[in-house]
Structure formats: C-alpha cells, structure tokens
Short mmCIF file of C-alpha atoms in Angstrom, two decimals:
data_model
loop_
_atom_site.label_atom_id
_atom_site.label_comp_id
_atom_site.label_asym_id
_atom_site.label_seq_id
_atom_site.Cartn_x
_atom_site.Cartn_y
_atom_site.Cartn_z
CA UNK A 15 125.43 99.89 59.88
CA UNK A 16 128.96 99.42 61.18
CA UNK A 17 130.46 97.00 63.67
CA UNK A 18 128.77 96.39 66.99
CA UNK A 19 129.73 98.63 69.88
CA UNK A 20 130.49 95.74 72.23
CA UNK A 21 131.80 97.93 75.04
CA UNK A 22 128.47 99.73 75.41
CA UNK A 23 126.70 96.34 75.43
CA UNK A 24 128.93 94.95 78.19
CA UNK A 25 128.69 98.20 80.14
CA UNK A 26 124.92 98.07 80.05
CA UNK A 27 124.89 94.42 81.13
CA UNK A 28 127.06 95.52 84.05
CA UNK A 29 124.44 98.07 85.10
CA UNK A 30 121.75 95.40 84.80
CA UNK A 31 123.71 92.97 86.99
CA UNK A 32 124.44 95.65 89.62
CA UNK A 33 120.76 96.59 89.87
CA UNK A 34 119.86 92.92 90.15
CA UNK A 35 122.41 92.53 92.94
CA UNK A 36 120.89 95.53 94.72
CA UNK A 37 117.46 93.85 94.75
CA UNK A 38 119.09 90.70 96.18
CA UNK A 39 120.53 92.76 99.04
CA UNK A 40 117.05 94.20 99.65
CA UNK A 41 115.81 90.60 100.01
CA UNK A 42 118.30 89.67 102.76
CA UNK A 43 116.46 91.56 105.57
CA UNK A 44 113.40 89.36 105.07
CA UNK A 45 115.49 86.24 105.67
CA UNK A 46 117.18 87.92 108.65
CA UNK A 47 113.83 88.96 110.14
CA UNK A 48 112.60 85.36 110.00
CA UNK A 49 116.06 84.08 111.10
CA UNK A 50 116.44 81.79 108.08
CA UNK A 51 119.76 80.10 107.21
CA UNK A 52 119.05 80.81 103.53
CA UNK A 53 120.01 84.47 104.14
CA UNK A 54 123.66 83.64 103.56
CA UNK A 55 122.92 82.11 100.17
CA UNK A 56 120.92 85.19 99.13
CA UNK A 57 123.64 87.52 100.46
CA UNK A 58 126.39 85.64 98.62
CA UNK A 59 124.30 85.70 95.45
CA UNK A 60 124.00 89.48 95.79
CA UNK A 61 127.74 89.88 96.28
CA UNK A 62 128.60 87.68 93.28
CA UNK A 63 126.03 89.39 91.03
CA UNK A 64 127.16 92.88 92.04
CA UNK A 65 130.83 91.92 91.54
CA UNK A 66 130.05 90.65 88.03
CA UNK A 67 128.22 93.89 87.31
CA UNK A 68 131.05 96.07 88.61
CA UNK A 69 133.59 94.20 86.48
CA UNK A 70 131.48 94.50 83.32
CA UNK A 71 130.83 98.18 83.97
CA UNK A 72 134.30 99.43 84.85
CA UNK A 73 136.27 97.28 82.40
CA UNK A 74 134.27 98.60 79.45
CA UNK A 75 134.50 102.33 78.76
CA UNK A 76 133.15 103.00 75.27
CA UNK A 77 134.33 105.99 73.27
CA UNK A 78 131.02 106.12 71.43
CA UNK A 79 127.98 106.11 73.74
CA UNK A 80 125.31 106.09 71.03
CA UNK A 81 123.11 102.99 70.98
CA UNK A 82 121.99 101.89 67.53
CA UNK A 83 119.19 99.42 66.81
CA UNK A 84 121.53 96.44 66.73
CA UNK A 85 122.97 97.26 70.14
CA UNK A 86 119.45 97.92 71.46
CA UNK A 87 118.18 94.46 70.50
CA UNK A 88 121.28 92.76 71.89
CA UNK A 89 121.25 94.74 75.13
CA UNK A 90 117.60 93.93 75.86
CA UNK A 91 117.88 90.21 75.05
CA UNK A 92 121.26 89.73 76.75
CA UNK A 93 120.05 91.92 79.62
CA UNK A 94 117.14 89.57 80.20
CA UNK A 95 119.47 86.58 80.09
CA UNK A 96 121.86 88.32 82.50
CA UNK A 97 118.95 88.88 84.87
CA UNK A 98 117.90 85.25 84.62
CA UNK A 99 121.32 83.62 85.01
CA UNK A 100 122.29 85.83 87.95
CA UNK A 101 118.76 85.79 89.34
CA UNK A 102 118.83 82.04 89.85
CA UNK A 103 121.84 82.31 92.20
CA UNK A 104 119.73 82.95 95.35
CA UNK A 105 117.85 79.71 94.65
CA UNK A 106 121.03 77.70 93.99
CA UNK A 107 123.27 79.10 96.73
CA UNK A 108 120.54 78.86 99.39
CA UNK A 109 119.69 75.30 98.37
CA UNK A 110 116.00 76.23 97.96
CA UNK A 111 116.05 74.99 94.35
CA UNK A 112 119.18 72.84 93.89
CA UNK A 113 118.83 71.95 90.18
CA UNK A 114 120.02 74.42 87.53
CA UNK A 115 117.16 73.57 85.14
CA UNK A 116 114.56 74.13 87.85
CA UNK A 117 116.24 77.27 89.18
CA UNK A 118 116.52 78.83 85.73
CA UNK A 119 112.90 77.96 84.89
CA UNK A 120 111.63 79.53 88.12
CA UNK A 121 113.80 82.60 87.59
CA UNK A 122 112.90 83.35 83.99
CA UNK A 123 109.27 82.61 84.81
CA UNK A 124 109.59 85.40 87.36
CA UNK A 125 111.35 87.99 85.21
CA UNK A 126 109.10 87.29 82.24
CA UNK A 127 106.09 87.63 84.60
CA UNK A 128 104.80 84.24 83.45
CA UNK A 129 104.18 82.79 86.90
CA UNK A 130 104.63 79.12 85.99
CA UNK A 131 106.38 77.27 88.79
CA UNK A 132 108.22 74.05 89.56
CA UNK A 133 107.78 74.44 93.34
CA UNK A 134 105.52 71.84 94.93
CA UNK A 135 105.56 73.03 98.57
CA UNK A 136 105.32 76.82 98.36
CA UNK A 137 103.76 77.23 101.83
CA UNK A 138 106.91 75.86 103.50
CA UNK A 139 109.45 77.75 101.39
CA UNK A 140 111.75 80.22 103.23
CA UNK A 141 110.28 83.73 103.39
CA UNK A 142 113.42 85.29 101.90
CA UNK A 143 113.20 83.03 98.87
CA UNK A 144 109.49 83.76 98.44
CA UNK A 145 110.21 87.48 98.55
CA UNK A 146 113.01 87.14 95.99
CA UNK A 147 110.66 85.13 93.81
CA UNK A 148 108.10 87.96 93.91
CA UNK A 149 110.82 90.55 93.40
CA UNK A 150 111.81 88.92 90.09
CA UNK A 151 108.23 89.56 88.96
CA UNK A 152 108.31 93.16 90.04
CA UNK A 153 111.67 93.82 88.35
CA UNK A 154 110.54 92.19 85.12
CA UNK A 155 107.09 93.75 85.12
CA UNK A 156 107.93 97.19 83.90
CA UNK A 157 111.32 96.02 82.73
CA UNK A 158 114.58 96.75 84.44
CA UNK A 159 115.62 98.04 81.04
CA UNK A 160 113.18 100.95 81.38
CA UNK A 161 114.44 101.58 84.92
CA UNK A 162 117.99 101.72 83.64
CA UNK A 163 117.32 104.14 80.81
CA UNK A 164 116.03 106.54 83.43
CA UNK A 165 119.60 106.80 84.78
CA UNK A 166 121.44 106.56 81.45
CA UNK A 167 121.77 110.35 81.10
CA UNK A 168 124.17 110.17 84.04
CA UNK A 169 126.37 107.99 81.84
CA UNK A 170 125.96 110.10 78.72
CA UNK A 171 124.00 107.34 76.99
CA UNK A 172 120.78 107.83 75.00
CA UNK A 173 118.00 105.37 75.72
CA UNK A 174 115.48 105.56 72.86
CA UNK A 175 116.79 102.43 71.09
CA UNK A 176 116.49 100.45 74.33
CA UNK A 177 112.95 101.61 74.96
CA UNK A 178 111.87 100.64 71.44
CA UNK A 179 113.44 97.17 71.80
CA UNK A 180 111.94 96.66 75.25
CA UNK A 181 108.47 97.82 74.16
CA UNK A 182 108.20 96.81 70.49
CA UNK A 183 104.39 96.82 70.33
CA UNK A 184 102.29 99.04 68.04
CA UNK A 185 101.67 101.65 70.74
CA UNK A 186 104.15 104.54 70.56
CA UNK A 187 102.53 106.72 73.22
CA UNK A 188 104.89 108.64 75.45
CA UNK A 189 104.09 110.75 78.48
CA UNK A 190 106.94 113.16 77.88
CA UNK A 191 109.08 114.02 74.86
CA UNK A 192 112.24 112.80 76.59
CA UNK A 193 112.38 109.02 76.84
CA UNK A 194 114.14 109.06 80.22
CA UNK A 195 111.41 111.24 81.72
CA UNK A 196 108.86 108.79 80.33
CA UNK A 197 110.65 105.93 82.08
CA UNK A 198 110.68 107.82 85.37
CA UNK A 199 106.96 108.58 85.17
CA UNK A 200 106.13 104.96 84.30
CA UNK A 201 108.08 103.68 87.27
CA UNK A 202 106.56 106.25 89.60
CA UNK A 203 103.08 105.04 88.62
CA UNK A 204 104.25 101.44 89.02
CA UNK A 205 105.63 102.06 92.53
CA UNK A 206 102.62 104.09 93.70
CA UNK A 207 100.09 101.48 92.54
CA UNK A 208 102.13 98.69 94.16
CA UNK A 209 102.17 100.55 97.49
CA UNK A 210 98.45 101.35 97.33
CA UNK A 211 97.58 97.72 96.68
CA UNK A 212 99.91 96.62 99.49
CA UNK A 213 98.07 98.80 102.04
CA UNK A 214 94.64 97.73 100.77
CA UNK A 215 95.52 94.02 100.94
CA UNK A 216 96.91 94.49 104.45
CA UNK A 217 93.69 96.28 105.46
CA UNK A 218 91.60 93.48 103.90
CA UNK A 219 93.20 90.80 106.05
CA UNK A 220 96.50 89.68 104.52
CA UNK A 221 99.66 89.59 106.61
CA UNK A 222 102.12 92.36 105.73
CA UNK A 223 104.46 89.79 104.13
CA UNK A 224 101.73 88.25 101.96
CA UNK A 225 100.41 91.70 101.09
CA UNK A 226 103.73 93.02 99.72
CA UNK A 227 104.36 89.81 97.78
CA UNK A 228 100.93 89.73 96.20
CA UNK A 229 101.06 93.46 95.41
CA UNK A 230 104.32 92.97 93.53
CA UNK A 231 102.96 89.94 91.71
CA UNK A 232 99.72 91.72 90.77
CA UNK A 233 101.17 94.96 89.41
CA UNK A 234 103.72 93.02 87.36
CA UNK A 235 100.92 90.69 86.12
CA UNK A 236 103.18 87.90 87.32
CA UNK A 237 101.14 85.51 89.44
CA UNK A 238 103.61 84.05 91.94
CA UNK A 239 101.85 83.62 95.27
CA UNK A 240 103.13 82.84 98.75
CA UNK A 241 100.38 80.23 99.04
CA UNK A 242 100.28 76.84 97.37
CA UNK A 243 96.59 77.37 96.63
CA UNK A 244 97.29 80.82 95.16
CA UNK A 245 94.43 83.30 95.73
CA UNK A 246 92.03 80.40 96.33
CA UNK A 247 93.56 80.42 99.83
CA UNK A 248 91.51 83.60 100.36
CA UNK A 249 88.19 82.26 99.06
CA UNK A 250 86.74 83.06 102.47
CA UNK A 251 87.80 86.71 102.13
CA UNK A 252 86.06 88.10 99.02
CA UNK A 253 87.37 91.65 99.61
CA UNK A 254 90.95 90.48 99.03
CA UNK A 255 89.94 88.89 95.74
CA UNK A 256 88.06 92.00 94.57
CA UNK A 257 91.09 94.19 95.36
CA UNK A 258 93.34 91.88 93.33
CA UNK A 259 90.81 91.81 90.46
CA UNK A 260 90.87 95.63 90.30
CA UNK A 261 94.66 95.92 90.36
CA UNK A 262 95.12 93.09 87.85
CA UNK A 263 92.83 94.99 85.50
CA UNK A 264 94.73 98.24 86.08
CA UNK A 265 98.07 96.49 85.52
CA UNK A 266 96.74 95.17 82.20
CA UNK A 267 95.74 98.69 81.14
CA UNK A 268 98.05 100.93 79.10
CA UNK A 269 100.11 102.82 81.69
CA UNK A 270 99.77 105.99 79.63
CA UNK A 271 96.01 105.84 80.19
CA UNK A 272 96.57 105.16 83.88
CA UNK A 273 98.75 108.28 83.99
CA UNK A 274 95.97 110.34 82.40
CA UNK A 275 93.41 108.89 84.82
CA UNK A 276 95.60 109.81 87.80
CA UNK A 277 95.92 113.32 86.38
CA UNK A 278 92.12 113.57 86.27
CA UNK A 279 91.83 113.26 82.48
CA UNK A 280 89.42 110.31 82.64
CA UNK A 281 87.81 111.23 79.29
CA UNK A 282 91.07 110.30 77.56
CA UNK A 283 90.78 106.80 79.00
CA UNK A 284 87.33 106.18 77.53
CA UNK A 285 88.35 107.73 74.21
CA UNK A 286 90.77 104.84 73.74
CA UNK A 287 89.39 102.10 71.48
CA UNK A 288 91.70 99.54 73.02
CA UNK A 289 90.52 100.32 76.55
CA UNK A 290 86.85 100.05 75.55
CA UNK A 291 87.43 96.65 73.89
CA UNK A 292 89.52 95.56 76.88
CA UNK A 293 86.93 96.66 79.45
CA UNK A 294 83.74 95.49 77.78
CA UNK A 295 85.34 92.33 76.37
CA UNK A 296 86.50 91.33 79.85
CA UNK A 297 83.09 92.05 81.39
CA UNK A 298 81.27 90.24 78.58
CA UNK A 299 83.34 87.05 78.80
CA UNK A 300 83.11 87.14 82.61
CA UNK A 301 79.31 87.29 82.36
CA UNK A 302 79.27 84.26 80.04
CA UNK A 303 81.52 82.27 82.40
CA UNK A 304 79.42 83.27 85.42
CA UNK A 305 76.31 81.95 83.65
CA UNK A 306 78.16 78.71 82.87
CA UNK A 307 79.15 78.32 86.53
CA UNK A 308 75.65 79.03 87.85
CA UNK A 309 73.56 77.06 85.37
CA UNK A 310 75.76 74.61 83.49
CA UNK A 311 78.46 73.40 85.83
CA UNK A 312 78.38 69.66 86.49
CA UNK A 313 77.25 69.41 90.14
CA UNK A 314 79.22 66.19 90.55
CA UNK A 315 82.53 67.93 89.81
CA UNK A 316 84.46 69.21 92.78
CA UNK A 317 87.06 71.86 92.14
CA UNK A 318 90.31 71.26 93.91
CA UNK A 319 90.84 74.87 94.93
CA UNK A 320 87.28 76.06 95.61
CA UNK A 321 84.59 74.24 97.53
CA UNK A 322 81.76 73.11 95.25
CA UNK A 323 79.12 74.86 97.35
CA UNK A 324 80.72 78.19 96.49
CA UNK A 325 79.27 77.97 92.99
CA UNK A 326 75.73 77.72 94.18
CA UNK A 327 75.87 81.41 95.08
CA UNK A 328 75.51 84.08 92.42
CA UNK A 329 78.04 86.46 94.01
CA UNK A 330 80.66 83.74 94.30
CA UNK A 331 80.11 82.63 90.71
CA UNK A 332 80.46 86.19 89.41
CA UNK A 333 83.57 86.78 91.55
CA UNK A 334 85.34 83.60 90.46
CA UNK A 335 84.38 84.14 86.82
CA UNK A 336 85.59 87.75 86.88
CA UNK A 337 88.75 86.85 88.79
CA UNK A 338 89.82 84.06 86.45
CA UNK A 339 88.94 85.96 83.24
CA UNK A 340 90.88 89.05 84.35
CA UNK A 341 93.75 86.87 85.55
CA UNK A 342 94.07 85.10 82.18
CA UNK A 343 93.41 88.14 79.95
CA UNK A 344 96.01 90.21 81.79
CA UNK A 345 98.34 87.15 81.83
CA UNK A 346 98.68 87.48 85.62
CA UNK A 347 98.00 83.83 86.32
CA UNK A 348 96.62 84.04 89.85
CA UNK A 349 94.12 81.27 90.59
CA UNK A 350 90.93 81.47 92.63
CA UNK A 351 89.46 78.27 91.16
CA UNK A 352 90.28 75.57 88.63
CA UNK A 353 88.50 76.66 85.45
CA UNK A 354 89.20 73.29 83.81
CA UNK A 355 86.76 71.73 86.28
CA UNK A 356 83.76 73.91 85.40
CA UNK A 357 82.94 72.33 82.03
CA UNK A 358 84.50 71.83 78.59
CA UNK A 359 83.00 75.03 77.18
CA UNK A 360 84.56 77.12 79.97
CA UNK A 361 87.92 75.43 79.37
CA UNK A 362 87.67 76.22 75.67
CA UNK A 363 86.89 79.89 76.38
CA UNK A 364 89.86 80.22 78.71
CA UNK A 365 92.17 78.57 76.20
CA UNK A 366 91.03 81.13 73.60
CA UNK A 367 91.81 83.90 76.12
CA UNK A 368 95.40 82.65 76.23
CA UNK A 369 95.83 84.39 72.87
CA UNK A 370 94.29 87.71 73.89
CA UNK A 371 96.66 89.55 76.21
CA UNK A 372 96.13 92.88 77.92
CA UNK A 373 96.71 96.38 76.58
CA UNK A 374 99.83 97.58 74.80
CA UNK A 375 101.95 99.65 77.16
CA UNK A 376 100.98 97.51 80.17
CA UNK A 377 102.92 94.88 82.11
CA UNK A 378 100.81 92.06 80.64
CA UNK A 379 102.05 89.63 78.01
CA UNK A 380 100.27 87.93 75.14
CA UNK A 381 99.28 89.23 71.71
CA UNK A 382 97.69 92.45 73.11
CA UNK A 383 94.18 93.79 72.48
CA UNK A 384 95.25 96.54 70.07
CA UNK A 385 96.73 94.00 67.66
CA UNK A 386 93.46 92.09 67.59
CA UNK A 387 91.52 95.29 66.95
CA UNK A 388 93.69 96.30 64.02
CA UNK A 389 93.70 92.78 62.56
CA UNK A 390 89.90 92.59 62.75
CA UNK A 391 89.48 96.03 61.20
CA UNK A 392 91.85 95.14 58.40
CA UNK A 393 89.97 91.89 57.78
CA UNK A 394 86.61 93.70 57.49
CA UNK A 395 88.17 96.17 55.10
CA UNK A 396 89.28 93.28 52.89
CA UNK A 397 85.62 92.27 52.60
CA UNK A 398 84.73 95.82 51.54
CA UNK A 399 87.58 95.88 49.03
CA UNK A 400 86.29 92.63 47.52
CA UNK A 401 83.09 94.49 46.64
CA UNK A 402 84.79 97.80 45.81
CA UNK A 403 88.24 96.87 44.47
CA UNK A 404 89.14 100.45 43.43
CA UNK A 405 88.24 102.00 46.77
CA UNK A 406 91.04 103.27 49.00
CA UNK A 407 89.87 102.54 52.54
CA UNK A 408 92.52 102.87 55.26
CA UNK A 409 92.44 101.13 58.62
CA UNK A 410 91.51 103.67 61.29
CA UNK A 411 92.28 103.36 64.99
CA UNK A 412 91.37 105.97 67.62
CA UNK A 413 90.16 108.16 64.77
CA UNK A 414 93.53 108.14 63.01
CA UNK A 415 94.72 106.33 59.89
CA UNK A 416 97.00 103.41 60.69
CA UNK A 417 100.13 103.25 58.58
CA UNK A 418 100.19 100.16 56.33
CA UNK A 419 103.63 99.30 57.69
CA UNK A 420 102.15 98.93 61.17
CA UNK A 421 99.28 96.79 59.83
CA UNK A 422 101.74 94.49 58.03
CA UNK A 423 103.93 94.34 61.16
CA UNK A 424 100.94 93.27 63.27
CA UNK A 425 99.85 90.65 60.73
CA UNK A 426 103.42 89.32 60.59
CA UNK A 427 103.61 89.24 64.38
CA UNK A 428 100.40 87.25 64.69
CA UNK A 429 101.36 84.77 61.96
CA UNK A 430 104.78 84.18 63.53
CA UNK A 431 103.19 83.96 66.99
CA UNK A 432 100.77 81.24 65.87
CA UNK A 433 103.49 79.39 63.94
CA UNK A 434 105.70 79.35 67.02
CA UNK A 435 102.77 78.13 69.12
CA UNK A 436 102.02 75.27 66.69
CA UNK A 437 105.66 74.22 66.29
CA UNK A 438 106.28 74.50 70.05
CA UNK A 439 103.26 72.34 70.81
CA UNK A 440 104.64 69.61 68.54
CA UNK A 441 108.13 69.91 70.06
CA UNK A 442 106.74 69.58 73.59
CA UNK A 443 105.05 66.31 72.65
CA UNK A 444 108.55 65.04 71.80
CA UNK A 445 109.46 65.71 75.44
CA UNK A 446 106.68 63.36 76.55
CA UNK A 447 103.74 65.70 77.13
CA UNK A 448 100.29 64.62 76.02
CA UNK A 449 98.52 66.76 73.40
CA UNK A 450 96.41 68.85 75.81
CA UNK A 451 99.37 69.50 78.12
CA UNK A 452 101.64 70.37 75.19
CA UNK A 453 99.34 72.99 73.69
CA UNK A 454 98.62 74.32 77.18
CA UNK A 455 102.29 74.64 78.13
CA UNK A 456 103.17 76.21 74.75
CA UNK A 457 100.35 78.78 74.86
CA UNK A 458 100.98 79.58 78.52
CA UNK A 459 104.76 80.01 78.16
CA UNK A 460 104.58 82.03 74.94
CA UNK A 461 101.80 84.26 76.33
CA UNK A 462 103.44 84.56 79.79
CA UNK A 463 100.22 83.38 81.41
CA UNK A 464 101.07 80.75 84.05
CA UNK A 465 98.24 78.23 84.55
CA UNK A 466 97.25 76.24 81.48
CA UNK A 467 95.35 73.05 80.70
CA UNK A 468 96.12 69.35 80.86
CA UNK A 469 98.82 68.34 83.33
CA UNK A 470 99.82 72.01 83.73
CA UNK A 471 96.32 73.16 84.77
CA UNK A 472 95.70 75.78 87.51
CA UNK A 473 96.01 73.13 90.22
CA UNK A 474 99.17 71.56 88.80
CA UNK A 475 102.57 72.98 87.95
CA UNK A 476 105.56 72.40 85.67
CA UNK A 477 107.65 70.32 88.09
CA UNK A 478 106.96 67.06 86.24
CA UNK A 479 108.34 68.33 82.92
CA UNK A 480 111.67 66.94 81.75
CA UNK A 481 114.70 69.24 81.93
CA UNK A 482 114.60 69.64 78.14
CA UNK A 483 110.96 70.73 78.25
CA UNK A 484 111.72 73.21 81.03
CA UNK A 485 114.55 74.82 79.03
CA UNK A 486 112.34 74.97 75.95
CA UNK A 487 109.47 76.58 77.89
CA UNK A 488 111.99 79.02 79.35
CA UNK A 489 112.96 80.05 75.81
CA UNK A 490 109.28 80.54 74.94
CA UNK A 491 108.82 82.74 78.02
CA UNK A 492 111.75 84.91 76.96
CA UNK A 493 110.62 85.47 73.38
CA UNK A 494 107.04 85.96 74.54
CA UNK A 495 108.08 88.58 77.11
CA UNK A 496 110.12 90.50 74.52
CA UNK A 497 107.39 90.13 71.86
CA UNK A 498 109.18 87.77 69.45
CA UNK A 499 111.03 90.12 67.10
CA UNK A 500 113.51 91.45 69.68
CA UNK A 501 114.91 87.95 70.24
CA UNK A 502 114.23 86.21 66.93
CA UNK A 503 115.98 88.92 64.91
CA UNK A 504 119.23 87.79 66.55
CA UNK A 505 118.89 84.44 64.76
CA UNK A 506 118.78 86.04 61.29
CA UNK A 507 121.99 86.20 59.22
CA UNK A 508 121.41 89.79 58.07
CA UNK A 509 121.46 91.02 61.69
CA UNK A 510 125.13 90.08 61.95
CA UNK A 511 126.21 91.62 58.66
CA UNK A 512 128.40 94.68 59.05
CA UNK A 513 126.54 96.70 56.41
#
C-alpha cells in the first residue's frame, strides 16, 4: 500500500465539520424560541465549525478519489475527533460548560451515544444547549460517516472503505448492492422511527420539546435526558415508559431486520438467530429482575429515583425491570430506577449486562449479541472436538458456515475488549476512583452504556472525576463506539509503513 492520500482525508473531515455546523445552525431556533442568551454562543460555534469545514474542503482537491483501507480508518477516527472537538464549541462559547475537559467529555459522550454526563443541574440548563446535547446523540447514533457516504457520489468518491471502518462488526448485511443506497435507506429508517416516537411521546403526555429530545436519544441509544431524574421523572406516566422501552428495543435491533419488518417480511426477523437470542434473552433477564424486585428487594431500601411503594405492585416491578434491562442491554442508559438499590444480585446481573450489547447493525454499543453467540458455539464445538479430534465441525450461524477468519476475529475482539476493560479499571483507580467505581466507569465508557455502579451509579454522574479520568473515559468511549480495531490499529507501527 502506497503513501496516504492526505488530501482526501482532509476533504472528508471538511465535509464532516460542515455537516456538524449545519446541525448547530438547526439548534439556534430553539434558543431563539426560548429567548436565551446562549443562542449567540451556539450561532458562533456553527459559524466557526462551518468555516473550518469549508477551508478543509476547498483547500484540498485530491487527484485520486479512491479511499483505501488506511484512509478509511483514519477518516472515521479523525472524523469522530473532528465532531467532538468542534461539537464542544456550543458548550464553551455559550458558557454552559466552561471547562474544556468537561465540555469534551459531554460532547464525546453524546457522539459516542454513551450518555454519561458531568452536568449536575440538567433541569435548569438552557433549552438550546439541551437540544444540541441530544443532537450529538442523534448524529452519532447512525454515524455521520454513513450520512456522508450517501452524498459521496456527488464528489466522485467511493464509500465502501468508510462503511467497513464505521461498522466493523461481523454482520455484513446490506439492503442494497450499492453502499450509498444502503446508507440512504438506513437513515430513512432512522428518521422515520425518530419521528414516530416523537409523535407517540407527545401524545402520551410529554411536551413537544421533551418529546423530540427523548426520541433522538432513544433511537440513537444515547440516553441524554432533559430531566435530571431521567425517565424516572415520568414514573407516574407508564405509557411514556412503555413507548421508550419499545423504541429502545427497536434501536438495539439490526436495522436490516427493521427494514425487512417495515417491508412486511416479518418471517425474516424471526429467522435471525441473533434476534431470537436478543429478544428472549432480554425477556428472560427482565423476568428474573422483576421477581427479585417483587420478592427479594430489601423493603428498608428506598430508591432515589423511584418511590419504594412502586415496587409493591407487580406491573410497576415488571415495567421497571424491563425498562432497565432493555436500557442497559441496548446501551441506551436511560434510567427509570436505581438498580443498585434493589439488591446485590440485581446489581451483579446488570453489571454482567454491561458486556452484552445489542444487535450488530444497530445503534447500540457493547460487544454485540452475535459475537456472544458465535463465541459460545465455538466453545461448545471445542468440547465436541475434544471427544472427536478428527472431526471437522464448522461453526454455523443462521444456517450458514462461519468462516474461521471471522471466528478468530471475534475471539480476538473479545480478548482485547476484556484486556482493555481490566487495564482501564486499574488505570482509573490511579485517578482516585474506588474499585467499584473504577470497574463501573471502565465498563460503562467502553460499552457506551452511561449509568454504572459505585460513585457513577444511575443516580450519580461523572462530574466528580478528575480531569485526567474524564479524558481517559473519553478515549474509552471513542474506541468503544468504533469497536476497538478502527482506532487501535492507528497505534500499530505497521499501519504507518508505506508498503
């Protein structure tokens, strides 16, 4: 492989910055509607970001518009960093979040759809800032990279390498042979589902502002709320919580399957092994947690976010159990109750769910269900091979043989994922976190989950972390969002060799 095509990289970062600036301009009307002084900070941020994008775009005109793998990895990683560094400008220039460490943490938490926050008084934040905060989720959910490759044909640029770097999981399903048409269809589904949820939440009793914010945060599996109590604020309105449960589950489902379902091909959905594990696994764990809440919760414990009498009712117990399980599995991070207050067993179950993740091809983070399925199948086959060493027994998924290369890739991913989690937990203790908080923050940041355990539990946030810990957690969010390899490969010496 030859030298890097730097002009195409800079040109793409210019497109990314311009699109980010456009979303900032779309945020200004919310501040104007509520007559907030912060509108000028958001407007200036949009102007600066767009100007940076225009410069990068027009000063770099590549002769060769082909994107190779090296450029693809760099564009995606640098694109995410471009989003994050420009995306924190509305916070800084409006004065809503004055510190760079805090502003960057909040921003990358948004784009990575993690949902961890350093804000301690969300209810009194300016509406324009809250909308921008939710918008960072929505942009990052499907990936502005996918949005951009939908318009790359206009620039004479092919987008397959970008799509593979942005979605490096084991699922290679496409809705259409052309990658740009796939991107358009994915975004159309994304937009339609967001709008449908918005109208349903408005009908169920949310204000129009809260409805659009929560719809964006749900479909991106992000978790930023306009309320300090998150979705626990609506504990008196069960319909709102059921609507969010449904859309969180849909957002954690492979968008290819969602496309088939919308086309009326529901049988294809239930033919998917991953979907069946995802559906029945979620329902099974929710049932266990509901039983724990009803029969084994310490009656002397009072949850901070949900009144203790709520858990004396079967419906409420099932709803809170289902809500929190779906929220954690899909890595959305919305909170209807503090699961760490139910009992130690429930806390242990939720911590285990931190390492599950939703479906491949969804907006959720984490390890992903399909990887667990293939790892488990491969492990059982190893037992068979121990008894029948000469047998050739391939791993099968959805009725098809899985290539050994994919199996090895998944095993490598999981090993590296767990190593990073262990090392990160130790590093966070060096920043002053206790053991429980360190493993909670590491698992939550790497899995893009949001609420964790210890001092970063569902009723706490990350404001008390040192600046060093915030930057480190930000790095974990980035590599977790881009599924490790896309970012980590940049730190290998062979990536930078010319041949």
